[in-house]
Short mmCIF file of C-alpha atoms in Angstrom, two decimals:
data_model
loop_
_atom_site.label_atom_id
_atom_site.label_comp_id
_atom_site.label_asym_id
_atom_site.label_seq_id
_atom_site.Cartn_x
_atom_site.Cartn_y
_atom_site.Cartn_z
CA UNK A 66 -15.45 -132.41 -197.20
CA UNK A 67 -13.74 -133.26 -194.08
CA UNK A 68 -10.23 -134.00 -195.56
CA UNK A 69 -10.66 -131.02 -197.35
CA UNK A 70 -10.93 -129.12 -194.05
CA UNK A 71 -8.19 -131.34 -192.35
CA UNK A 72 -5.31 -129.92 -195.42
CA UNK A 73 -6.63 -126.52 -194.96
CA UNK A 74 -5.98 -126.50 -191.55
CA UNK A 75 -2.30 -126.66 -192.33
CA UNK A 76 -2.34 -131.06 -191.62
CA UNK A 77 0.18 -132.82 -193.85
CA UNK A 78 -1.03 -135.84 -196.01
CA UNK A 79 0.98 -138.37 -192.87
CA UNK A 80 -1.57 -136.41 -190.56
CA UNK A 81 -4.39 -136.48 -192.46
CA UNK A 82 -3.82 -140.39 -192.48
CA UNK A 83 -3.18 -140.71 -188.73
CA UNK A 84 -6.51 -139.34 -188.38
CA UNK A 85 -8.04 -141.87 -190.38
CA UNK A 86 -6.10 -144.70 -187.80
CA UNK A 87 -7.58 -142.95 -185.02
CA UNK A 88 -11.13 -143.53 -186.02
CA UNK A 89 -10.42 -146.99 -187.56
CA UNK A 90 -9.19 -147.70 -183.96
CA UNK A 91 -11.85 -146.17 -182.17
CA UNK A 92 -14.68 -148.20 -184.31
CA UNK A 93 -12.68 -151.46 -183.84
CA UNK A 94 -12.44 -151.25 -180.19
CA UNK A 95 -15.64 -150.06 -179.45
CA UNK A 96 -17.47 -152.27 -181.76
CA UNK A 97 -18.13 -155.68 -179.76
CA UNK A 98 -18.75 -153.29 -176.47
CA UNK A 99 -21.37 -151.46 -178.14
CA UNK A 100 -23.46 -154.87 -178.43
CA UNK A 101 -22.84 -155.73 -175.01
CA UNK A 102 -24.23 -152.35 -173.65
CA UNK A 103 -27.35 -152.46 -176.06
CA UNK A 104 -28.37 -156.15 -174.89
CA UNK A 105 -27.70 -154.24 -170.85
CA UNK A 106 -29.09 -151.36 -171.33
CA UNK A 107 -31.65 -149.85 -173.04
CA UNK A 108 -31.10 -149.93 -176.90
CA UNK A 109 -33.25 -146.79 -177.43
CA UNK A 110 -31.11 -144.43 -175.75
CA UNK A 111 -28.03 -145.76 -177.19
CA UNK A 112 -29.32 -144.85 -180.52
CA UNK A 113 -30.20 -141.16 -179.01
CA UNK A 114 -26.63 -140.72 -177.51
CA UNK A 115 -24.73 -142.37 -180.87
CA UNK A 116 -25.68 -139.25 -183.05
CA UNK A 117 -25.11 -136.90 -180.37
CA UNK A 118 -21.54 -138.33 -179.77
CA UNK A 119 -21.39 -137.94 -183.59
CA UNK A 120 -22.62 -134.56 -183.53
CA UNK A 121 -20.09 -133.48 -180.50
CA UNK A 122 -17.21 -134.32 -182.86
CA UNK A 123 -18.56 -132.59 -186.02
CA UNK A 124 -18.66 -129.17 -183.69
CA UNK A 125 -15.21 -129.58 -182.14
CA UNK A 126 -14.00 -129.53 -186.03
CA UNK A 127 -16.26 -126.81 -186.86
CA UNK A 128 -15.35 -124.42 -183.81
CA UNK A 129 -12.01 -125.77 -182.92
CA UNK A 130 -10.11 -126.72 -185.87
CA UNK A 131 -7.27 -127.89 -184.76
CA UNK A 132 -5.42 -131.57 -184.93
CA UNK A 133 -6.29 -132.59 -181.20
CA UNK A 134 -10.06 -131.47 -182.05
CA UNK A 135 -9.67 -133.51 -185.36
CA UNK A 136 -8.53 -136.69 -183.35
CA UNK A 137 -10.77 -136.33 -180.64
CA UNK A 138 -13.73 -135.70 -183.36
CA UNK A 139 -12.82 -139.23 -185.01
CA UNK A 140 -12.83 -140.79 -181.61
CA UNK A 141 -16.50 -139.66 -180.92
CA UNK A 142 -17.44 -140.45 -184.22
CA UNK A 143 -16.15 -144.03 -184.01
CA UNK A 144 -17.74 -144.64 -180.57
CA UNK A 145 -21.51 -143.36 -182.20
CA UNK A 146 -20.98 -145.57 -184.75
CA UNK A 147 -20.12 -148.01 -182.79
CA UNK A 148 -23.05 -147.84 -180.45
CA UNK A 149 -25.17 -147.87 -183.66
CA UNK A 150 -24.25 -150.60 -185.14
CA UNK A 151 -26.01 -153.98 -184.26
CA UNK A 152 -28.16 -152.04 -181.63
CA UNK A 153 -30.63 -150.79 -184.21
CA UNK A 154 -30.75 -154.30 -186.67
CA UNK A 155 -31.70 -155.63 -182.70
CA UNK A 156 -34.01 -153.48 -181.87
CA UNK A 157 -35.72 -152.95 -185.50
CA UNK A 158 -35.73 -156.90 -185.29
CA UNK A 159 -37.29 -157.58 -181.82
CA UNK A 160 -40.19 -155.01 -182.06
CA UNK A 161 -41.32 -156.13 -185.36
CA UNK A 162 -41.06 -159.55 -184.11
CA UNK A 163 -43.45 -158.28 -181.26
CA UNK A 164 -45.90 -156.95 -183.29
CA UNK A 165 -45.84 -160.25 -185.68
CA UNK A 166 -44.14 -158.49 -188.53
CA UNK A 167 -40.51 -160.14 -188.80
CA UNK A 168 -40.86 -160.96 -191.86
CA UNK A 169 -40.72 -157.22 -192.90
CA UNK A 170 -37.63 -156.63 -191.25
CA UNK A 171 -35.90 -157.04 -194.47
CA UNK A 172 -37.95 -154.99 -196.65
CA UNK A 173 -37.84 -152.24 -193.70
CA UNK A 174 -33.90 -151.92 -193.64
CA UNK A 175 -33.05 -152.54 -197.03
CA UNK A 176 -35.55 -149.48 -197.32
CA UNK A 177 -33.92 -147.74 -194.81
CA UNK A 178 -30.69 -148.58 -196.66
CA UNK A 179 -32.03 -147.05 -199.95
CA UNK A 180 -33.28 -144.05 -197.90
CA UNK A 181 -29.64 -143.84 -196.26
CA UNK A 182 -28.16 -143.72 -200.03
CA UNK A 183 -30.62 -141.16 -201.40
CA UNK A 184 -29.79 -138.56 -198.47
CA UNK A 185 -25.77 -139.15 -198.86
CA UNK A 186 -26.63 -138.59 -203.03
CA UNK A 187 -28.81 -135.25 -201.75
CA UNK A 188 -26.22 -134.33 -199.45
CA UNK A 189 -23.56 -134.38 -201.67
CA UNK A 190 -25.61 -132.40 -204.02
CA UNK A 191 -26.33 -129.49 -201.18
CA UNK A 192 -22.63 -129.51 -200.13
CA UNK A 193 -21.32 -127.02 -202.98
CA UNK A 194 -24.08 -124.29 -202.79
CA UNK A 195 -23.35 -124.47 -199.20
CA UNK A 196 -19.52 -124.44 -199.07
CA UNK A 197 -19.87 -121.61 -201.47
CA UNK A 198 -22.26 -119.42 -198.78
CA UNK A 199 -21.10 -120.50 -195.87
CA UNK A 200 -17.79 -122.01 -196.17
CA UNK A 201 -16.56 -124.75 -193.77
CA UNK A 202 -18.35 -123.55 -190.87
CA UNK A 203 -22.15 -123.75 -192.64
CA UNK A 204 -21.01 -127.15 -193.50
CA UNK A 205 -19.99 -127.87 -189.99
CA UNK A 206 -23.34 -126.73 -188.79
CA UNK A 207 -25.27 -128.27 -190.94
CA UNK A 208 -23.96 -131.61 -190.33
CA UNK A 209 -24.05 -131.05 -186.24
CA UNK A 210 -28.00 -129.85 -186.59
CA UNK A 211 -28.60 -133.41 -188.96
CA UNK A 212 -27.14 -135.43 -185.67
CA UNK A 213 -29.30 -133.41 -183.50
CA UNK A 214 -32.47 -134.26 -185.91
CA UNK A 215 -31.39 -138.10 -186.00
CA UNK A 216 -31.10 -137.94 -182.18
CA UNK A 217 -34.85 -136.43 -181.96
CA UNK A 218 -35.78 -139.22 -184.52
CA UNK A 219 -34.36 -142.02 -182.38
CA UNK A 220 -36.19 -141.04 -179.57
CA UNK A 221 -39.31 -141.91 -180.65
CA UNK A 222 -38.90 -145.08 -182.39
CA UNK A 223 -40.59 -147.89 -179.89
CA UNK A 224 -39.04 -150.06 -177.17
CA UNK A 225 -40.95 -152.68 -175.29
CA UNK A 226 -37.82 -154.32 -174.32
CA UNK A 227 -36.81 -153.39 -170.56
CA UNK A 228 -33.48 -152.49 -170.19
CA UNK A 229 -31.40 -155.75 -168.76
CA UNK A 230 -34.21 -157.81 -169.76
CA UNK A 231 -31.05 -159.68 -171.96
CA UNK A 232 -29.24 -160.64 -169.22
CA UNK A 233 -31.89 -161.52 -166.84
CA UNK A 234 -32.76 -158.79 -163.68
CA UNK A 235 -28.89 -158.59 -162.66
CA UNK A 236 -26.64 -155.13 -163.99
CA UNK A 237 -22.84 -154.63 -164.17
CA UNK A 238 -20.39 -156.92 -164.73
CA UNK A 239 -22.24 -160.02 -164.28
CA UNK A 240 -24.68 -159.39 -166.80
CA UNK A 241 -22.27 -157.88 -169.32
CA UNK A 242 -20.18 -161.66 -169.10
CA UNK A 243 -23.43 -163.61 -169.31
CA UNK A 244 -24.58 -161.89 -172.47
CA UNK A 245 -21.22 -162.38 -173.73
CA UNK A 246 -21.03 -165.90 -172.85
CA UNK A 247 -24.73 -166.47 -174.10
CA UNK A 248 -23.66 -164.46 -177.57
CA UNK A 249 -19.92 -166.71 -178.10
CA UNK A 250 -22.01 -169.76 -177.06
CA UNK A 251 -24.51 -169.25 -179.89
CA UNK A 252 -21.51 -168.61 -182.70
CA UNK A 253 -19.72 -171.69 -181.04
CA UNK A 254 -22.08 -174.07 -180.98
CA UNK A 255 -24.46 -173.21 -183.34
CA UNK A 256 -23.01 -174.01 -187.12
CA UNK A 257 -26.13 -172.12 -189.06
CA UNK A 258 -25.13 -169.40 -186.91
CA UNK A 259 -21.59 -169.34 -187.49
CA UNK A 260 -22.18 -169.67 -190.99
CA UNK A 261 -24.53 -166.80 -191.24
CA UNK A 262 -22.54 -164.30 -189.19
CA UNK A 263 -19.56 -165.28 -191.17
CA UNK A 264 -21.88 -164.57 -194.19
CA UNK A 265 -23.21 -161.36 -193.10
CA UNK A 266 -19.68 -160.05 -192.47
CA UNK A 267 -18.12 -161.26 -195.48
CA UNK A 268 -20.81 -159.63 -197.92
CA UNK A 269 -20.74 -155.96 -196.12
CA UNK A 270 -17.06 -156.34 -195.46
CA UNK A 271 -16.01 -156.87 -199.27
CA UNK A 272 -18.75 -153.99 -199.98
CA UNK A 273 -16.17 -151.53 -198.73
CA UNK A 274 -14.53 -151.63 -202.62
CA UNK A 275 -16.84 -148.68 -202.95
CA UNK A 276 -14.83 -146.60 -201.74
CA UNK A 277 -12.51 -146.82 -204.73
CA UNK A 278 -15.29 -146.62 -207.03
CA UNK A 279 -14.43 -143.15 -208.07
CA UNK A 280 -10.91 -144.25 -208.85
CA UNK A 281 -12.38 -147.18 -210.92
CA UNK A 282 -14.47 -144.53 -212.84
CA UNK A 283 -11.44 -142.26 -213.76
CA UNK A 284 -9.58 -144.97 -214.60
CA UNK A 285 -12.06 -145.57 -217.68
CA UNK A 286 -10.73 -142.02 -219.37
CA UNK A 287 -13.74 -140.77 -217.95
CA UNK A 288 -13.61 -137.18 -217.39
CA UNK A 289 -13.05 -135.94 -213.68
CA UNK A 290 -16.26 -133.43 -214.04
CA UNK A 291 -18.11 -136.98 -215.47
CA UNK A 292 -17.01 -139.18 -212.67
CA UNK A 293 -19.46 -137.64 -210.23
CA UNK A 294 -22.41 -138.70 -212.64
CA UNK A 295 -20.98 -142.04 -212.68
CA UNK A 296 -21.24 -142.49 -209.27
CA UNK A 297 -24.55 -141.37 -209.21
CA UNK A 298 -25.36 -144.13 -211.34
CA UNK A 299 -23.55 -146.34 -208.76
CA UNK A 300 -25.90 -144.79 -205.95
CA UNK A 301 -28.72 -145.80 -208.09
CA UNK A 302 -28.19 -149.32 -208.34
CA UNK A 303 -27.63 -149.65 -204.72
CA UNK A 304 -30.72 -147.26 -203.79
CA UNK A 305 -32.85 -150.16 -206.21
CA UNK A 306 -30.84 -153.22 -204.09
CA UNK A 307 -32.55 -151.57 -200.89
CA UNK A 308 -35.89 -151.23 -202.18
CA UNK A 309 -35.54 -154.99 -203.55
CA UNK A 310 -34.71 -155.91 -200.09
CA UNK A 311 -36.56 -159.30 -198.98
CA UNK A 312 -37.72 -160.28 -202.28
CA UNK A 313 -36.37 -163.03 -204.45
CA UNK A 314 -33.68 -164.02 -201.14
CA UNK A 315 -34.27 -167.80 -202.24
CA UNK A 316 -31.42 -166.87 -205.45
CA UNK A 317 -28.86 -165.15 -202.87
CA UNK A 318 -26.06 -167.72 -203.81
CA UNK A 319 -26.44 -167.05 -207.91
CA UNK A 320 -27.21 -163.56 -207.05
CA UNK A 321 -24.08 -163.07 -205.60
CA UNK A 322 -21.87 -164.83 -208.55
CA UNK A 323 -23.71 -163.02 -210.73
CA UNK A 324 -22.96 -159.96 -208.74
CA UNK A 325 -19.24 -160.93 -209.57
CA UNK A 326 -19.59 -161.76 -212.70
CA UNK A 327 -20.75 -157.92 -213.37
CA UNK A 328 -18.42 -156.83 -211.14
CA UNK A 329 -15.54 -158.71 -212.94
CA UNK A 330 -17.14 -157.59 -216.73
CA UNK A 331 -17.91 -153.98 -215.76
CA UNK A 332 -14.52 -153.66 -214.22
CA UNK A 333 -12.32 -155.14 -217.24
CA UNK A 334 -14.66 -153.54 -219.84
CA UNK A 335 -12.16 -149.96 -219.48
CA UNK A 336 -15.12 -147.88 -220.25
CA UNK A 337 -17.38 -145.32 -218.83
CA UNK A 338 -20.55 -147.92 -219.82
CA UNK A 339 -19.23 -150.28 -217.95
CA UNK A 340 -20.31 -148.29 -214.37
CA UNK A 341 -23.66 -149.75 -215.68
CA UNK A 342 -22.75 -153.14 -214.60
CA UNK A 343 -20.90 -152.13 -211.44
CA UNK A 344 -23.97 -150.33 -210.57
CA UNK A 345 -25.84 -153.67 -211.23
CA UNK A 346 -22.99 -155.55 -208.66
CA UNK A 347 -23.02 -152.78 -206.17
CA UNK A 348 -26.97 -152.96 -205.69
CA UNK A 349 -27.06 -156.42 -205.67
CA UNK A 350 -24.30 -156.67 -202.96
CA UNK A 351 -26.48 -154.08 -201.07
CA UNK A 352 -29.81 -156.52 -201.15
CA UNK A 353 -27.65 -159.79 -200.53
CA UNK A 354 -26.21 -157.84 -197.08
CA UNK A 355 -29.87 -157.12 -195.85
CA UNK A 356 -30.49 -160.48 -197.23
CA UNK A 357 -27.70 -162.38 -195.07
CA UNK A 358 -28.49 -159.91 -192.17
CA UNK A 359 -31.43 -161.36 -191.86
CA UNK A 360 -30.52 -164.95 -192.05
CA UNK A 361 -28.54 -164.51 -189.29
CA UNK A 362 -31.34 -162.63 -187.06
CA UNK A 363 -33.54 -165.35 -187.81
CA UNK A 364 -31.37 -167.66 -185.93
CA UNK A 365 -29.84 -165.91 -182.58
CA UNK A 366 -32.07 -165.31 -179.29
CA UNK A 367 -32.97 -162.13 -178.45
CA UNK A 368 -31.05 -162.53 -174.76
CA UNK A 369 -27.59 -161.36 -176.54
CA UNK A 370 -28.81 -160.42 -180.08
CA UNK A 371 -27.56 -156.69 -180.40
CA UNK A 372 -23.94 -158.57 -179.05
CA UNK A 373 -23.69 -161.13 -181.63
CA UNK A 374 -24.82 -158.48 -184.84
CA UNK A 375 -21.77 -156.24 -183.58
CA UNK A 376 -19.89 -159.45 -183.67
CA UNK A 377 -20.61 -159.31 -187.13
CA UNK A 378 -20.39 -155.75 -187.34
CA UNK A 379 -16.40 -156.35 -186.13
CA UNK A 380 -16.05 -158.81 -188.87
CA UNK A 381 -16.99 -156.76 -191.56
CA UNK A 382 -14.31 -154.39 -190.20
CA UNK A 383 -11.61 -156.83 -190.51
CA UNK A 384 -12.97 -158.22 -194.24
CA UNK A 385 -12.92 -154.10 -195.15
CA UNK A 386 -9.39 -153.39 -193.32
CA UNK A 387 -8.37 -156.66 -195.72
CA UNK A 388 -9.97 -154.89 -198.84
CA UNK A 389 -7.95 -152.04 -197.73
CA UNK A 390 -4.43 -153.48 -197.52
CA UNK A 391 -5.29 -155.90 -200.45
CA UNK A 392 -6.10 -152.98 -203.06
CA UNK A 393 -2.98 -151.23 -201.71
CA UNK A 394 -0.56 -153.79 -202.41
CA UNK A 395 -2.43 -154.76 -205.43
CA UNK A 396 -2.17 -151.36 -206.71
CA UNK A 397 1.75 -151.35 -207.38
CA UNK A 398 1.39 -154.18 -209.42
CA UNK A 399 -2.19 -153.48 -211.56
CA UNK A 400 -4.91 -151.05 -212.09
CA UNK A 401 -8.28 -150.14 -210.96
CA UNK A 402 -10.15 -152.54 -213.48
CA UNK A 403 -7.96 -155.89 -212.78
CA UNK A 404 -8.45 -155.32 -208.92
CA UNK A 405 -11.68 -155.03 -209.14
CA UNK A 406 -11.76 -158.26 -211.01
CA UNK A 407 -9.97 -160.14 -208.69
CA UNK A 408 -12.28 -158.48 -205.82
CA UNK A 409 -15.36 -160.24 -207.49
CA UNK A 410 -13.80 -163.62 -206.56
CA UNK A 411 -15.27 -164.05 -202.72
CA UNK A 412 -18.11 -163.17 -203.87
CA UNK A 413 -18.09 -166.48 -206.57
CA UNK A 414 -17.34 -168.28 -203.22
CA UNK A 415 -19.57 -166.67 -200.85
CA UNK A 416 -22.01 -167.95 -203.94
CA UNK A 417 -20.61 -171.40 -204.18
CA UNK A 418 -20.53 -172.29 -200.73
CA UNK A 419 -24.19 -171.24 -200.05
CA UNK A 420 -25.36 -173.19 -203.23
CA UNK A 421 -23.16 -176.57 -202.60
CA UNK A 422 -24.78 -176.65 -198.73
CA UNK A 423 -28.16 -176.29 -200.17
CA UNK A 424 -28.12 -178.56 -203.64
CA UNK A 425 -27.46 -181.56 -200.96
#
């Protein structure tokens, strides 16, 4: 709803898209900080403040909308996301690890994940009745009051971890360089976890084609009042990835060419059926990222773990901004269904190159 409340505030399409920069920029730079400060500090408050950040920008739109509250919204925004990302996978990681369950770390995000996709589908649902009643501002509200609740939430998940117990009993600057030195050490030196970090950000990078999934589904002659149902049927298949989390991750490699080869079929079919199979690709990209998450948490220390999950967390950033520019270039030249075919292709590699490794 946002950009809809961005163009009725009188912003011009070049705004609206400046905006968008803004909180690209703001997610990029605060990405690999964000791991540094939850391997410092104490990862449980980071996860209170990131919705509250999030929630600070949502009410400067709502009560002040204006373009300097828009930009300054996106900046908050990108800096709680941010400060989510790679903290929680740590600390999810290192307390089921201390209770001997680390095996169920997969099964508990890609749950989480499915959870995640079922509130967005719920949300989305809610949205009109409410825009209708309320207008913008119930909207607003509603979305500050969820960041709130997710702030309450994170409070009382568990930490046993003391704060700068990553970087031994030291603070400030020296601790922040010798969990970054301990996390660029690992990724140096370490080829399974290179590999797996370059893995991890390659398969939730690329995921960002979902975000021209709706395009995809209009470009079938679908209907627009259909398209929404096909995207539901999207959400569906990747709700079912995250419930299938940690089960079967022995088949990741022909998971994820068969994930292309959907992709590629679904995509070329030019018809409204063929969502079915993109739904198929989409879920099974959704369990092989939980799946290559946790190859890589199995094999970095805890000392600068949160740092080097943002470090892939920055990667998948730069695979998506490449998705970006790539479908955009693509675009003058071919439609929805032939991009998405040639999108399936890293995915035949990320495939290969797992399988060739392991058949020797």
């Amino acid at each position: 709803m946002y950009a809809l409340l961005f163009a009725d505030a009188g912003l011009s399409p070049a705004a609206i898209s400046s905006l968008f920069v803004i909180w690209s920029v703001a997610g990029f730079a605060f990405e690999l900080p964000s791991g540094l400060f939850a391997d410092v500090f104490s990862r449980r408050r980071l996860l209170v403040a990131a919705p509250l950040l999030t929630g600070a920008g949502f009410a400067l739109w709502t009560f002040l909308p204006s373009y300097p509250a828009f930009a300054a919204g996106f900046v908050l925004w990108g800096v709680g996301t941010a400060l989510r990302s790679g903290t929680l996978q740590a600390l999810v990681y290192e307390e089921l690890g201390r209770v001997g369950a680390a095996g169920s770390y997969a099964r508990v995000m890609g749950r989480s994940q499915a959870l995640g996709t079922t509130a967005i589908m719920l949300a989305n649902g809610v949205a009109a009745p409410v825009m209708a009643a309320g207008g913008y501002r119930a909207v607003g509200v509603a979305s500050v009051v969820a960041c709130l609740l997710c702030a309450v939430v994170s409070w009382s998940l568990p930490e046993s971890r003391a704060a700068g117990s990553g970087a031994g009993e030291g603070d400030g600057e020296g601790s922040f360089l010798e969990v970054l030195r301990d996390g660029v050490a690992q990724v140096r030196r370490v080829p399974r976890v290179r590999g797996a970090l370059v893995l991890t950000a390659a398969v939730m990078g690329f995921g960002a084609l979902d975000e021209y999934l709706p395009v995809l589904g209009r470009s079938t002659g679908a209907a627009v009042a259909v398209v929404p149902l096909l995207m539901l049927v999207v959400g569906v298949g990747e709700t079912a990835g995250g419930w299938l989390a940690g089960r079967g991750v022995r088949w990741l490699a022909p998971a994820l060419v068969a994930a292309a080869v959907c992709m590629a079929a679904g995509a070329l079919s030019g018809r409204p059926e063929g969502m079915a199979l993109i739904a198929v690709a989409f879920g099974v990209i959704q369990w092989a990222a939980v799946a290559a998450e946790v190859r890589l948490q199995e094999r970095i220390s805890d000392r600068s773990r949160a740092t080097v999950m943002s470090m892939a967390g920055f990667g998948s950033e730069v695979a998506a901004v490449l998705v970006f520019a790539g479908y955009a270039l693509g675009s003058a030249w071919a439609g929805p269904g032939v991009l998405f075919a040639v999108a399936s292709v890293p995915f035949v590699v990320m495939g290969l190159a797992l399988w060739v490794p392991a058949r020797r």
